[in-house]
């Protein structure tokens, strides 16, 4: 079984400030972890993912996330927020199912609000 | 590469009618496609997984007779909402897994907004 908890349904930052979106996961097997971004009335776009190897993962648009096994966390960060970063962000955990597919479980999402 | 399209992007229908949503992988072959439902301000809930040429696997609580899924080819899957009612109004998103890509990688469509009056 696997689950994802995203702390904070809304995060508000000023333009240029650090962005930190929190994600904790639960998985009975080594997880694959993902962050997706969703703009209004659009599908999901992959920001970054962790599978194996280096625990600090760099993604698109200046985002990065660090896998911390001891804390079961995969927080998303960006050093300097831009107005265009305002969107909904979803953390997801995925593991290989008995059927041979990776089925992701999504968190409830965090809405990032960027103030000028 | 790896583009997934959905059609229509938005549909409004009367209660009791059926609506078909198409999901296409435009530049790759998708062995597996997934259908999700998203309520306003909420996360994606997996409805079903479909493999080309075989019956879809539905998640617990999803009515297979109401949400008909057909994955007739490696580039097309359809979701038909039969006898739609206002409570079926939602944002439906499909995703596809490429035949020649990592098994953990999914590509998402832009979604279809269904409104049932």
PDB file of N, CA, C and O in Angstrom, chain B residues 85-112:
ATOM      1  N   UNK B  85     -25.287  11.690 -15.403  1.00  0.00           N
ATOM      2  CA  UNK B  85     -26.081  12.474 -14.462  1.00  0.00           C
ATOM      3  C   UNK B  85     -25.220  13.597 -13.910  1.00  0.00           C
ATOM      4  O   UNK B  85     -23.993  13.559 -14.033  1.00  0.00           O
ATOM      5  N   UNK B  86     -25.839  14.598 -13.305  1.00  0.00           N
ATOM      6  CA  UNK B  86     -25.053  15.744 -12.818  1.00  0.00           C
ATOM      7  C   UNK B  86     -23.889  15.356 -11.916  1.00  0.00           C
ATOM      8  O   UNK B  86     -22.846  16.016 -11.960  1.00  0.00           O
ATOM      9  N   UNK B  87     -24.019  14.291 -11.155  1.00  0.00           N
ATOM     10  CA  UNK B  87     -22.914  13.895 -10.271  1.00  0.00           C
ATOM     11  C   UNK B  87     -21.712  13.342 -11.032  1.00  0.00           C
ATOM     12  O   UNK B  87     -20.640  13.144 -10.452  1.00  0.00           O
ATOM     13  N   UNK B  88     -21.897  13.088 -12.332  1.00  0.00           N
ATOM     14  CA  UNK B  88     -20.767  12.646 -13.166  1.00  0.00           C
ATOM     15  C   UNK B  88     -19.959  13.830 -13.678  1.00  0.00           C
ATOM     16  O   UNK B  88     -18.895  13.635 -14.293  1.00  0.00           O
ATOM     17  N   UNK B  89     -20.463  15.026 -13.450  1.00  0.00           N
ATOM     18  CA  UNK B  89     -19.725  16.221 -13.880  1.00  0.00           C
ATOM     19  C   UNK B  89     -18.369  16.239 -13.182  1.00  0.00           C
ATOM     20  O   UNK B  89     -18.277  16.103 -11.964  1.00  0.00           O
ATOM     21  N   UNK B  90     -17.330  16.392 -13.960  1.00  0.00           N
ATOM     22  CA  UNK B  90     -15.976  16.314 -13.414  1.00  0.00           C
ATOM     23  C   UNK B  90     -14.969  16.619 -14.510  1.00  0.00           C
ATOM     24  O   UNK B  90     -15.330  16.861 -15.662  1.00  0.00           O
ATOM     25  N   UNK B  91     -13.714  16.611 -14.139  1.00  0.00           N
ATOM     26  CA  UNK B  91     -12.604  16.757 -15.078  1.00  0.00           C
ATOM     27  C   UNK B  91     -11.997  15.373 -15.250  1.00  0.00           C
ATOM     28  O   UNK B  91     -11.564  14.763 -14.279  1.00  0.00           O
ATOM     29  N   UNK B  92     -11.998  14.879 -16.484  1.00  0.00           N
ATOM     30  CA  UNK B  92     -11.499  13.540 -16.757  1.00  0.00           C
ATOM     31  C   UNK B  92     -10.164  13.661 -17.489  1.00  0.00           C
ATOM     32  O   UNK B  92     -10.055  14.350 -18.498  1.00  0.00           O
ATOM     33  N   UNK B  93      -9.168  12.984 -16.958  1.00  0.00           N
ATOM     34  CA  UNK B  93      -7.819  13.058 -17.514  1.00  0.00           C
ATOM     35  C   UNK B  93      -7.342  11.655 -17.857  1.00  0.00           C
ATOM     36  O   UNK B  93      -7.519  10.728 -17.063  1.00  0.00           O
ATOM     37  N   UNK B  94      -6.751  11.520 -19.022  1.00  0.00           N
ATOM     38  CA  UNK B  94      -6.160  10.242 -19.377  1.00  0.00           C
ATOM     39  C   UNK B  94      -4.634  10.374 -19.366  1.00  0.00           C
ATOM     40  O   UNK B  94      -4.093  11.480 -19.456  1.00  0.00           O
ATOM     41  N   UNK B  95      -3.970   9.260 -19.227  1.00  0.00           N
ATOM     42  CA  UNK B  95      -2.521   9.233 -19.369  1.00  0.00           C
ATOM     43  C   UNK B  95      -2.141   7.962 -20.104  1.00  0.00           C
ATOM     44  O   UNK B  95      -2.925   7.007 -20.161  1.00  0.00           O
ATOM     45  N   UNK B  96      -0.963   7.967 -20.674  1.00  0.00           N
ATOM     46  CA  UNK B  96      -0.525   6.837 -21.474  1.00  0.00           C
ATOM     47  C   UNK B  96       0.909   6.481 -21.137  1.00  0.00           C
ATOM     48  O   UNK B  96       1.732   7.363 -20.849  1.00  0.00           O
ATOM     49  N   UNK B  97       1.157   5.194 -21.157  1.00  0.00           N
ATOM     50  CA  UNK B  97       2.518   4.708 -20.950  1.00  0.00           C
ATOM     51  C   UNK B  97       3.043   4.204 -22.277  1.00  0.00           C
ATOM     52  O   UNK B  97       2.372   3.425 -22.955  1.00  0.00           O
ATOM     53  N   UNK B  98       4.216   4.664 -22.648  1.00  0.00           N
ATOM     54  CA  UNK B  98       4.770   4.323 -23.954  1.00  0.00           C
ATOM     55  C   UNK B  98       5.319   2.907 -23.956  1.00  0.00           C
ATOM     56  O   UNK B  98       5.862   2.421 -22.971  1.00  0.00           O
ATOM     57  N   UNK B  99       5.198   2.299 -25.118  1.00  0.00           N
ATOM     58  CA  UNK B  99       5.645   0.913 -25.284  1.00  0.00           C
ATOM     59  C   UNK B  99       7.149   0.771 -25.116  1.00  0.00           C
ATOM     60  O   UNK B  99       7.634  -0.211 -24.585  1.00  0.00           O
ATOM     61  N   UNK B 100       7.866   1.810 -25.520  1.00  0.00           N
ATOM     62  CA  UNK B 100       9.319   1.689 -25.516  1.00  0.00           C
ATOM     63  C   UNK B 100       9.988   2.595 -24.495  1.00  0.00           C
ATOM     64  O   UNK B 100      11.158   2.898 -24.593  1.00  0.00           O
ATOM     65  N   UNK B 101       9.219   3.047 -23.513  1.00  0.00           N
ATOM     66  CA  UNK B 101       9.788   3.920 -22.508  1.00  0.00           C
ATOM     67  C   UNK B 101       9.773   3.197 -21.156  1.00  0.00           C
ATOM     68  O   UNK B 101       9.217   2.114 -21.013  1.00  0.00           O
ATOM     69  N   UNK B 102      10.350   3.850 -20.174  1.00  0.00           N
ATOM     70  CA  UNK B 102      10.351   3.287 -18.836  1.00  0.00           C
ATOM     71  C   UNK B 102       8.929   3.033 -18.356  1.00  0.00           C
ATOM     72  O   UNK B 102       8.021   3.803 -18.619  1.00  0.00           O
ATOM     73  N   UNK B 103       8.763   1.935 -17.655  1.00  0.00           N
ATOM     74  CA  UNK B 103       7.428   1.545 -17.207  1.00  0.00           C
ATOM     75  C   UNK B 103       6.847   2.511 -16.198  1.00  0.00           C
ATOM     76  O   UNK B 103       5.643   2.527 -15.972  1.00  0.00           O
ATOM     77  N   UNK B 104       7.698   3.331 -15.569  1.00  0.00           N
ATOM     78  CA  UNK B 104       7.176   4.231 -14.565  1.00  0.00           C
ATOM     79  C   UNK B 104       6.777   5.583 -15.142  1.00  0.00           C
ATOM     80  O   UNK B 104       6.331   6.462 -14.420  1.00  0.00           O
ATOM     81  N   UNK B 105       6.936   5.781 -16.429  1.00  0.00           N
ATOM     82  CA  UNK B 105       6.693   7.090 -17.039  1.00  0.00           C
ATOM     83  C   UNK B 105       5.317   7.136 -17.676  1.00  0.00           C
ATOM     84  O   UNK B 105       4.987   6.301 -18.505  1.00  0.00           O
ATOM     85  N   UNK B 106       4.531   8.111 -17.292  1.00  0.00           N
ATOM     86  CA  UNK B 106       3.220   8.329 -17.890  1.00  0.00           C
ATOM     87  C   UNK B 106       3.165   9.732 -18.481  1.00  0.00           C
ATOM     88  O   UNK B 106       3.744  10.658 -17.939  1.00  0.00           O
ATOM     89  N   UNK B 107       2.448   9.836 -19.576  1.00  0.00           N
ATOM     90  CA  UNK B 107       2.246  11.130 -20.230  1.00  0.00           C
ATOM     91  C   UNK B 107       0.769  11.459 -20.153  1.00  0.00           C
ATOM     92  O   UNK B 107      -0.083  10.651 -20.534  1.00  0.00           O
ATOM     93  N   UNK B 108       0.472  12.641 -19.666  1.00  0.00           N
ATOM     94  CA  UNK B 108      -0.910  13.018 -19.387  1.00  0.00           C
ATOM     95  C   UNK B 108      -1.519  13.842 -20.511  1.00  0.00           C
ATOM     96  O   UNK B 108      -0.858  14.683 -21.116  1.00  0.00           O
ATOM     97  N   UNK B 109      -2.792  13.599 -20.752  1.00  0.00           N
ATOM     98  CA  UNK B 109      -3.551  14.429 -21.662  1.00  0.00           C
ATOM     99  C   UNK B 109      -3.979  15.717 -20.987  1.00  0.00           C
ATOM    100  O   UNK B 109      -3.832  15.872 -19.765  1.00  0.00           O
ATOM    101  N   UNK B 110      -4.539  16.654 -21.751  1.00  0.00           N
ATOM    102  CA  UNK B 110      -4.919  17.951 -21.202  1.00  0.00           C
ATOM    103  C   UNK B 110      -6.229  17.936 -20.426  1.00  0.00           C
ATOM    104  O   UNK B 110      -6.584  18.935 -19.814  1.00  0.00           O
ATOM    105  N   UNK B 111      -6.943  16.818 -20.469  1.00  0.00           N
ATOM    106  CA  UNK B 111      -8.179  16.732 -19.702  1.00  0.00           C
ATOM    107  C   UNK B 111      -9.419  17.097 -20.496  1.00  0.00           C
ATOM    108  O   UNK B 111      -9.355  17.828 -21.500  1.00  0.00           O
ATOM    109  N   UNK B 112     -10.555  16.598 -20.032  1.00  0.00           N
ATOM    110  CA  UNK B 112     -11.869  16.899 -20.605  1.00  0.00           C
ATOM    111  C   UNK B 112     -12.793  17.322 -19.482  1.00  0.00           C
ATOM    112  O   UNK B 112     -12.994  16.571 -18.528  1.00  0.00           O
TER     113      UNK B 112
END
